[in-house]
Amino acid sequence: MRKHLFKTLGILAVSAFMTWGCSSSVTTHDYSVNDLNFELVGPLFEGPNQGQYALEIDLATALGDAYEEGMTVTDAHLKGATVLAGDSLGFSQVRSFVLSFASDNSEVAMQEAAFKNPLPEGATEVALDVAPDAELGAIVAEGKLYLVLDADLAEDFYDGNRNFKLNLSLELTVKS
Amino acid sequence: MLRKISLWAMSALIAFGSLNFELQDSPGDKLLGVWEPSNGRARVKIDRIGNKYYGRIVWLIEPNDPETGLPKTDKNNPEASLKNVPLKGYRMLKDFVYNEDGTWSEGTIYDPLSGSTYNCVIKMKDKNTLDIRGYIGVQALGRTDVWKRLSVQPAKK
């Protein structure tokens, strides 16, 4: 009798787990955003100088018709990041770029996500090398995140600011 | 006319007030600046991103790798894809949150020589001196280094 009861409970537990598992689906979506402006405010010194951009990702807008109420980001990976010149100076005196993601949440650590070192000579745009292991899900799930672009300058630059633009492409894993 | 000027002055005052409010520094911003660890081999610039504090290596006593003659990279990083990231510019202090007791915690410190990351808490002994305590697990099991603030002036052209 007792053995039969355990068997029945086991079957019920497995059924409940399968029902729960089937009711929540996981899908992946591409999300791209272009022309994010990074201003490196002078005076700038030889070495690394940072610019930052506060990006807000509204999932409903990002997913469009695919969005369903209650969807949350469970994982995110950078697919591509391209830096473009934001002023007439182009990439003059820039030795390398590093792109990082950060969040205000004290539980979520900053992640380096892409870099280019050194920059190709004479480039008019620079496709960064993506770090495939960078897990950005916890940062992107916050909704508001900070993109940080570090430009390593070969010389001091006192005459104003430097500007760069960033095109970004992410793969979002979303659970409903 | 006088009434118009008064209204304009009032609007300007309100606008300035709100601007001033937005630009108000966070009490944790006293950490901002350039600091030198006790070994004098590097200088670290601390910035705020959002509401957290981060420190980048901005100067190295030995910027080039003696083996290659090229600028040093983070060759000890445990993540293979990041080993070619320049060491100068690397954020060795990350994700520090300012606390009401005057410390910055919740952050990590990275040791480029070993490629290891440790929990870390920062205390300001005085406005030009920091105690940087790196630890594993509990603070009692750690090591404290004293960092000094540098006064950075632009070099003359």
PDB file of N, CA and C in Angstrom, chain A residues 55-135:
ATOM      1  N   LEU A  55      22.448  53.001 -21.395  1.00  0.00           N
ATOM      2  CA  LEU A  55      21.505  52.410 -22.355  1.00  0.00           C
ATOM      3  C   LEU A  55      20.344  51.774 -21.601  1.00  0.00           C
ATOM      4  N   GLU A  56      19.140  52.127 -22.008  1.00  0.00           N
ATOM      5  CA  GLU A  56      17.963  51.485 -21.406  1.00  0.00           C
ATOM      6  C   GLU A  56      17.341  50.564 -22.447  1.00  0.00           C
ATOM      7  N   ILE A  57      17.197  49.306 -22.091  1.00  0.00           N
ATOM      8  CA  ILE A  57      16.592  48.337 -23.004  1.00  0.00           C
ATOM      9  C   ILE A  57      15.202  47.996 -22.486  1.00  0.00           C
ATOM     10  N   ASP A  58      14.208  48.454 -23.229  1.00  0.00           N
ATOM     11  CA  ASP A  58      12.828  48.105 -22.895  1.00  0.00           C
ATOM     12  C   ASP A  58      12.477  46.852 -23.700  1.00  0.00           C
ATOM     13  N   LEU A  59      12.246  45.769 -22.988  1.00  0.00           N
ATOM     14  CA  LEU A  59      12.072  44.480 -23.659  1.00  0.00           C
ATOM     15  C   LEU A  59      10.886  44.489 -24.627  1.00  0.00           C
ATOM     16  N   ALA A  60       9.812  45.165 -24.241  1.00  0.00           N
ATOM     17  CA  ALA A  60       8.619  45.205 -25.100  1.00  0.00           C
ATOM     18  C   ALA A  60       8.951  45.876 -26.436  1.00  0.00           C
ATOM     19  N   THR A  61       9.704  46.954 -26.376  1.00  0.00           N
ATOM     20  CA  THR A  61      10.093  47.658 -27.605  1.00  0.00           C
ATOM     21  C   THR A  61      11.106  46.831 -28.384  1.00  0.00           C
ATOM     22  N   ALA A  62      12.042  46.234 -27.652  1.00  0.00           N
ATOM     23  CA  ALA A  62      13.115  45.481 -28.318  1.00  0.00           C
ATOM     24  C   ALA A  62      12.575  44.263 -29.068  1.00  0.00           C
ATOM     25  N   LEU A  63      11.593  43.586 -28.484  1.00  0.00           N
ATOM     26  CA  LEU A  63      11.092  42.349 -29.103  1.00  0.00           C
ATOM     27  C   LEU A  63       9.916  42.595 -30.046  1.00  0.00           C
ATOM     28  N   GLY A  64       9.283  43.729 -29.925  1.00  0.00           N
ATOM     29  CA  GLY A  64       8.163  44.052 -30.828  1.00  0.00           C
ATOM     30  C   GLY A  64       7.037  43.043 -30.705  1.00  0.00           C
ATOM     31  N   ASP A  65       6.619  42.496 -31.838  1.00  0.00           N
ATOM     32  CA  ASP A  65       5.481  41.570 -31.858  1.00  0.00           C
ATOM     33  C   ASP A  65       5.749  40.288 -31.064  1.00  0.00           C
ATOM     34  N   ALA A  66       7.034  39.954 -30.909  1.00  0.00           N
ATOM     35  CA  ALA A  66       7.377  38.707 -30.206  1.00  0.00           C
ATOM     36  C   ALA A  66       7.221  38.841 -28.689  1.00  0.00           C
ATOM     37  N   TYR A  67       7.011  40.076 -28.216  1.00  0.00           N
ATOM     38  CA  TYR A  67       6.956  40.287 -26.767  1.00  0.00           C
ATOM     39  C   TYR A  67       5.648  39.775 -26.171  1.00  0.00           C
ATOM     40  N   GLU A  68       5.772  39.106 -25.047  1.00  0.00           N
ATOM     41  CA  GLU A  68       4.601  38.687 -24.269  1.00  0.00           C
ATOM     42  C   GLU A  68       4.778  39.189 -22.844  1.00  0.00           C
ATOM     43  N   GLU A  69       3.685  39.520 -22.219  1.00  0.00           N
ATOM     44  CA  GLU A  69       3.711  40.024 -20.838  1.00  0.00           C
ATOM     45  C   GLU A  69       4.452  39.027 -19.926  1.00  0.00           C
ATOM     46  N   GLY A  70       5.328  39.530 -19.105  1.00  0.00           N
ATOM     47  CA  GLY A  70       6.028  38.675 -18.145  1.00  0.00           C
ATOM     48  C   GLY A  70       7.343  38.109 -18.648  1.00  0.00           C
ATOM     49  N   MET A  71       7.711  38.429 -19.883  1.00  0.00           N
ATOM     50  CA  MET A  71       8.986  37.913 -20.414  1.00  0.00           C
ATOM     51  C   MET A  71      10.166  38.532 -19.664  1.00  0.00           C
ATOM     52  N   THR A  72      11.203  37.736 -19.417  1.00  0.00           N
ATOM     53  CA  THR A  72      12.410  38.256 -18.762  1.00  0.00           C
ATOM     54  C   THR A  72      13.655  37.754 -19.490  1.00  0.00           C
ATOM     55  N   VAL A  73      14.702  38.545 -19.444  1.00  0.00           N
ATOM     56  CA  VAL A  73      15.982  38.155 -20.052  1.00  0.00           C
ATOM     57  C   VAL A  73      16.697  37.202 -19.095  1.00  0.00           C
ATOM     58  N   THR A  74      17.071  36.035 -19.585  1.00  0.00           N
ATOM     59  CA  THR A  74      17.808  35.089 -18.749  1.00  0.00           C
ATOM     60  C   THR A  74      19.283  35.029 -19.136  1.00  0.00           C
ATOM     61  N   ASP A  75      19.593  35.428 -20.371  1.00  0.00           N
ATOM     62  CA  ASP A  75      20.977  35.389 -20.814  1.00  0.00           C
ATOM     63  C   ASP A  75      21.156  36.376 -21.957  1.00  0.00           C
ATOM     64  N   ALA A  76      22.356  36.865 -22.112  1.00  0.00           N
ATOM     65  CA  ALA A  76      22.641  37.776 -23.226  1.00  0.00           C
ATOM     66  C   ALA A  76      24.108  37.659 -23.598  1.00  0.00           C
ATOM     67  N   HIS A  77      24.357  37.659 -24.889  1.00  0.00           N
ATOM     68  CA  HIS A  77      25.735  37.613 -25.385  1.00  0.00           C
ATOM     69  C   HIS A  77      25.916  38.667 -26.460  1.00  0.00           C
ATOM     70  N   LEU A  78      27.108  39.230 -26.481  1.00  0.00           N
ATOM     71  CA  LEU A  78      27.413  40.217 -27.502  1.00  0.00           C
ATOM     72  C   LEU A  78      27.698  39.483 -28.804  1.00  0.00           C
ATOM     73  N   LYS A  79      27.009  39.885 -29.867  1.00  0.00           N
ATOM     74  CA  LYS A  79      27.257  39.274 -31.180  1.00  0.00           C
ATOM     75  C   LYS A  79      28.260  40.097 -31.981  1.00  0.00           C
ATOM     76  N   GLY A  80      28.151  41.397 -31.845  1.00  0.00           N
ATOM     77  CA  GLY A  80      29.069  42.249 -32.586  1.00  0.00           C
ATOM     78  C   GLY A  80      29.079  43.664 -32.034  1.00  0.00           C
ATOM     79  N   ALA A  81      30.213  44.326 -32.183  1.00  0.00           N
ATOM     80  CA  ALA A  81      30.328  45.724 -31.739  1.00  0.00           C
ATOM     81  C   ALA A  81      31.287  46.414 -32.687  1.00  0.00           C
ATOM     82  N   THR A  82      30.836  47.495 -33.297  1.00  0.00           N
ATOM     83  CA  THR A  82      31.674  48.231 -34.243  1.00  0.00           C
ATOM     84  C   THR A  82      31.766  49.685 -33.804  1.00  0.00           C
ATOM     85  N   VAL A  83      33.002  50.176 -33.737  1.00  0.00           N
ATOM     86  CA  VAL A  83      33.226  51.577 -33.362  1.00  0.00           C
ATOM     87  C   VAL A  83      33.442  52.386 -34.633  1.00  0.00           C
ATOM     88  N   LEU A  84      32.780  53.534 -34.703  1.00  0.00           N
ATOM     89  CA  LEU A  84      32.935  54.438 -35.842  1.00  0.00           C
ATOM     90  C   LEU A  84      33.417  55.796 -35.327  1.00  0.00           C
ATOM     91  N   ALA A  85      34.046  56.517 -36.218  1.00  0.00           N
ATOM     92  CA  ALA A  85      34.520  57.852 -35.832  1.00  0.00           C
ATOM     93  C   ALA A  85      33.327  58.746 -35.555  1.00  0.00           C
ATOM     94  N   GLY A  86      33.439  59.562 -34.517  1.00  0.00           N
ATOM     95  CA  GLY A  86      32.347  60.479 -34.183  1.00  0.00           C
ATOM     96  C   GLY A  86      32.707  61.922 -34.449  1.00  0.00           C
ATOM     97  N   ASP A  87      33.931  62.149 -34.914  1.00  0.00           N
ATOM     98  CA  ASP A  87      34.336  63.505 -35.278  1.00  0.00           C
ATOM     99  C   ASP A  87      35.421  63.407 -36.349  1.00  0.00           C
ATOM    100  N   SER A  88      35.907  64.580 -36.772  1.00  0.00           N
ATOM    101  CA  SER A  88      36.844  64.599 -37.909  1.00  0.00           C
ATOM    102  C   SER A  88      38.203  63.983 -37.570  1.00  0.00           C
ATOM    103  N   LEU A  89      38.483  63.784 -36.295  1.00  0.00           N
ATOM    104  CA  LEU A  89      39.778  63.201 -35.913  1.00  0.00           C
ATOM    105  C   LEU A  89      39.830  61.694 -36.157  1.00  0.00           C
ATOM    106  N   GLY A  90      38.673  61.100 -36.370  1.00  0.00           N
ATOM    107  CA  GLY A  90      38.635  59.663 -36.633  1.00  0.00           C
ATOM    108  C   GLY A  90      39.289  58.867 -35.520  1.00  0.00           C
ATOM    109  N   PHE A  91      40.197  57.960 -35.898  1.00  0.00           N
ATOM    110  CA  PHE A  91      40.878  57.124 -34.897  1.00  0.00           C
ATOM    111  C   PHE A  91      42.328  57.571 -34.682  1.00  0.00           C
ATOM    112  N   SER A  92      42.598  58.811 -35.052  1.00  0.00           N
ATOM    113  CA  SER A  92      43.949  59.333 -34.913  1.00  0.00           C
ATOM    114  C   SER A  92      44.442  59.187 -33.470  1.00  0.00           C
ATOM    115  N   GLN A  93      45.630  58.632 -33.329  1.00  0.00           N
ATOM    116  CA  GLN A  93      46.306  58.457 -32.031  1.00  0.00           C
ATOM    117  C   GLN A  93      45.603  57.465 -31.098  1.00  0.00           C
ATOM    118  N   VAL A  94      44.627  56.701 -31.616  1.00  0.00           N
ATOM    119  CA  VAL A  94      43.978  55.686 -30.770  1.00  0.00           C
ATOM    120  C   VAL A  94      44.691  54.357 -30.990  1.00  0.00           C
ATOM    121  N   ARG A  95      45.183  53.778 -29.900  1.00  0.00           N
ATOM    122  CA  ARG A  95      45.922  52.513 -30.014  1.00  0.00           C
ATOM    123  C   ARG A  95      45.018  51.295 -29.845  1.00  0.00           C
ATOM    124  N   SER A  96      44.006  51.415 -28.976  1.00  0.00           N
ATOM    125  CA  SER A  96      43.139  50.251 -28.753  1.00  0.00           C
ATOM    126  C   SER A  96      41.805  50.709 -28.169  1.00  0.00           C
ATOM    127  N   PHE A  97      40.812  49.823 -28.282  1.00  0.00           N
ATOM    128  CA  PHE A  97      39.503  50.043 -27.657  1.00  0.00           C
ATOM    129  C   PHE A  97      39.158  48.840 -26.782  1.00  0.00           C
ATOM    130  N   VAL A  98      38.512  49.106 -25.662  1.00  0.00           N
ATOM    131  CA  VAL A  98      37.927  48.031 -24.846  1.00  0.00           C
ATOM    132  C   VAL A  98      36.483  48.442 -24.529  1.00  0.00           C
ATOM    133  N   LEU A  99      35.558  47.521 -24.726  1.00  0.00           N
ATOM    134  CA  LEU A  99      34.149  47.787 -24.420  1.00  0.00           C
ATOM    135  C   LEU A  99      33.713  46.922 -23.234  1.00  0.00           C
ATOM    136  N   SER A 100      33.141  47.569 -22.218  1.00  0.00           N
ATOM    137  CA  SER A 100      32.670  46.838 -21.033  1.00  0.00           C
ATOM    138  C   SER A 100      31.211  47.165 -20.761  1.00  0.00           C
ATOM    139  N   PHE A 101      30.557  46.267 -20.038  1.00  0.00           N
ATOM    140  CA  PHE A 101      29.162  46.446 -19.635  1.00  0.00           C
ATOM    141  C   PHE A 101      29.113  46.522 -18.112  1.00  0.00           C
ATOM    142  N   ALA A 102      28.328  47.473 -17.582  1.00  0.00           N
ATOM    143  CA  ALA A 102      28.206  47.599 -16.125  1.00  0.00           C
ATOM    144  C   ALA A 102      26.764  47.905 -15.746  1.00  0.00           C
ATOM    145  N   SER A 103      26.478  47.686 -14.464  1.00  0.00           N
ATOM    146  CA  SER A 103      25.120  47.898 -13.962  1.00  0.00           C
ATOM    147  C   SER A 103      25.185  48.579 -12.603  1.00  0.00           C
ATOM    148  N   ASP A 104      24.101  49.227 -12.202  1.00  0.00           N
ATOM    149  CA  ASP A 104      24.041  49.838 -10.868  1.00  0.00           C
ATOM    150  C   ASP A 104      23.858  48.792  -9.769  1.00  0.00           C
ATOM    151  N   ASN A 105      23.410  47.610 -10.111  1.00  0.00           N
ATOM    152  CA  ASN A 105      23.125  46.569  -9.124  1.00  0.00           C
ATOM    153  C   ASN A 105      24.424  46.083  -8.468  1.00  0.00           C
ATOM    154  N   SER A 106      24.483  46.168  -7.144  1.00  0.00           N
ATOM    155  CA  SER A 106      25.719  45.780  -6.450  1.00  0.00           C
ATOM    156  C   SER A 106      26.007  44.285  -6.550  1.00  0.00           C
ATOM    157  N   GLU A 107      24.995  43.509  -6.936  1.00  0.00           N
ATOM    158  CA  GLU A 107      25.192  42.057  -7.063  1.00  0.00           C
ATOM    159  C   GLU A 107      25.760  41.677  -8.433  1.00  0.00           C
ATOM    160  N   VAL A 108      25.779  42.635  -9.336  1.00  0.00           N
ATOM    161  CA  VAL A 108      26.145  42.323 -10.729  1.00  0.00           C
ATOM    162  C   VAL A 108      27.468  43.003 -11.083  1.00  0.00           C
ATOM    163  N   ALA A 109      28.449  42.192 -11.469  1.00  0.00           N
ATOM    164  CA  ALA A 109      29.789  42.721 -11.724  1.00  0.00           C
ATOM    165  C   ALA A 109      29.948  43.188 -13.174  1.00  0.00           C
ATOM    166  N   MET A 110      30.847  44.156 -13.349  1.00  0.00           N
ATOM    167  CA  MET A 110      31.176  44.637 -14.694  1.00  0.00           C
ATOM    168  C   MET A 110      31.803  43.518 -15.523  1.00  0.00           C
ATOM    169  N   GLN A 111      31.547  43.545 -16.813  1.00  0.00           N
ATOM    170  CA  GLN A 111      32.098  42.516 -17.711  1.00  0.00           C
ATOM    171  C   GLN A 111      32.792  43.195 -18.884  1.00  0.00           C
ATOM    172  N   GLU A 112      34.023  42.765 -19.179  1.00  0.00           N
ATOM    173  CA  GLU A 112      34.634  43.185 -20.439  1.00  0.00           C
ATOM    174  C   GLU A 112      34.028  42.310 -21.529  1.00  0.00           C
ATOM    175  N   ALA A 113      33.580  42.942 -22.595  1.00  0.00           N
ATOM    176  CA  ALA A 113      32.846  42.172 -23.594  1.00  0.00           C
ATOM    177  C   ALA A 113      33.518  42.160 -24.956  1.00  0.00           C
ATOM    178  N   ALA A 114      34.343  43.153 -25.267  1.00  0.00           N
ATOM    179  CA  ALA A 114      34.979  43.196 -26.584  1.00  0.00           C
ATOM    180  C   ALA A 114      36.159  44.159 -26.553  1.00  0.00           C
ATOM    181  N   PHE A 115      37.094  43.938 -27.466  1.00  0.00           N
ATOM    182  CA  PHE A 115      38.249  44.843 -27.530  1.00  0.00           C
ATOM    183  C   PHE A 115      38.879  44.762 -28.912  1.00  0.00           C
ATOM    184  N   LYS A 116      39.725  45.718 -29.211  1.00  0.00           N
ATOM    185  CA  LYS A 116      40.559  45.664 -30.408  1.00  0.00           C
ATOM    186  C   LYS A 116      41.920  46.223 -30.040  1.00  0.00           C
ATOM    187  N   ASN A 117      42.949  45.420 -30.215  1.00  0.00           N
ATOM    188  CA  ASN A 117      44.298  45.830 -29.852  1.00  0.00           C
ATOM    189  C   ASN A 117      45.307  45.093 -30.722  1.00  0.00           C
ATOM    190  N   PRO A 118      46.061  45.795 -31.579  1.00  0.00           N
ATOM    191  CA  PRO A 118      45.962  47.229 -31.881  1.00  0.00           C
ATOM    192  C   PRO A 118      44.883  47.488 -32.929  1.00  0.00           C
ATOM    193  N   LEU A 119      44.627  48.755 -33.198  1.00  0.00           N
ATOM    194  CA  LEU A 119      43.659  49.094 -34.247  1.00  0.00           C
ATOM    195  C   LEU A 119      44.301  48.908 -35.622  1.00  0.00           C
ATOM    196  N   PRO A 120      43.524  48.424 -36.590  1.00  0.00           N
ATOM    197  CA  PRO A 120      44.083  48.301 -37.942  1.00  0.00           C
ATOM    198  C   PRO A 120      44.448  49.679 -38.493  1.00  0.00           C
ATOM    199  N   GLU A 121      45.571  49.744 -39.178  1.00  0.00           N
ATOM    200  CA  GLU A 121      46.030  51.034 -39.691  1.00  0.00           C
ATOM    201  C   GLU A 121      45.067  51.577 -40.752  1.00  0.00           C
ATOM    202  N   GLY A 122      44.733  52.836 -40.642  1.00  0.00           N
ATOM    203  CA  GLY A 122      43.891  53.484 -41.648  1.00  0.00           C
ATOM    204  C   GLY A 122      42.429  53.077 -41.621  1.00  0.00           C
ATOM    205  N   ALA A 123      42.005  52.416 -40.573  1.00  0.00           N
ATOM    206  CA  ALA A 123      40.609  51.946 -40.515  1.00  0.00           C
ATOM    207  C   ALA A 123      39.644  53.121 -40.391  1.00  0.00           C
ATOM    208  N   THR A 124      38.477  52.998 -41.036  1.00  0.00           N
ATOM    209  CA  THR A 124      37.443  54.028 -40.882  1.00  0.00           C
ATOM    210  C   THR A 124      36.358  53.547 -39.923  1.00  0.00           C
ATOM    211  N   GLU A 125      36.313  52.249 -39.702  1.00  0.00           N
ATOM    212  CA  GLU A 125      35.479  51.692 -38.643  1.00  0.00           C
ATOM    213  C   GLU A 125      36.176  50.452 -38.096  1.00  0.00           C
ATOM    214  N   VAL A 126      35.916  50.155 -36.846  1.00  0.00           N
ATOM    215  CA  VAL A 126      36.655  49.069 -36.185  1.00  0.00           C
ATOM    216  C   VAL A 126      35.684  48.064 -35.585  1.00  0.00           C
ATOM    217  N   ALA A 127      35.705  46.848 -36.132  1.00  0.00           N
ATOM    218  CA  ALA A 127      34.890  45.772 -35.550  1.00  0.00           C
ATOM    219  C   ALA A 127      35.677  45.187 -34.385  1.00  0.00           C
ATOM    220  N   LEU A 128      35.125  45.274 -33.176  1.00  0.00           N
ATOM    221  CA  LEU A 128      35.838  44.790 -31.991  1.00  0.00           C
ATOM    222  C   LEU A 128      35.817  43.261 -31.945  1.00  0.00           C
ATOM    223  N   ASP A 129      36.851  42.691 -31.332  1.00  0.00           N
ATOM    224  CA  ASP A 129      36.884  41.240 -31.107  1.00  0.00           C
ATOM    225  C   ASP A 129      36.017  40.939 -29.884  1.00  0.00           C
ATOM    226  N   VAL A 130      35.023  40.115 -30.077  1.00  0.00           N
ATOM    227  CA  VAL A 130      34.071  39.818 -29.002  1.00  0.00           C
ATOM    228  C   VAL A 130      34.620  38.718 -28.092  1.00  0.00           C
ATOM    229  N   ALA A 131      34.487  38.922 -26.784  1.00  0.00           N
ATOM    230  CA  ALA A 131      34.865  37.880 -25.818  1.00  0.00           C
ATOM    231  C   ALA A 131      33.674  36.930 -25.687  1.00  0.00           C
ATOM    232  N   PRO A 132      33.770  35.735 -26.253  1.00  0.00           N
ATOM    233  CA  PRO A 132      32.586  34.873 -26.296  1.00  0.00           C
ATOM    234  C   PRO A 132      32.107  34.406 -24.927  1.00  0.00           C
ATOM    235  N   ASP A 133      33.000  34.425 -23.940  1.00  0.00           N
ATOM    236  CA  ASP A 133      32.614  33.937 -22.610  1.00  0.00           C
ATOM    237  C   ASP A 133      31.916  35.001 -21.762  1.00  0.00           C
ATOM    238  N   ALA A 134      31.867  36.219 -22.249  1.00  0.00           N
ATOM    239  CA  ALA A 134      31.258  37.286 -21.445  1.00  0.00           C
ATOM    240  C   ALA A 134      29.757  37.065 -21.342  1.00  0.00           C
ATOM    241  N   GLU A 135      29.288  36.810 -20.119  1.00  0.00           N
ATOM    242  CA  GLU A 135      27.861  36.580 -19.894  1.00  0.00           C
ATOM    243  C   GLU A 135      27.231  37.879 -19.420  1.00  0.00           C
TER     244      GLU A 135
END
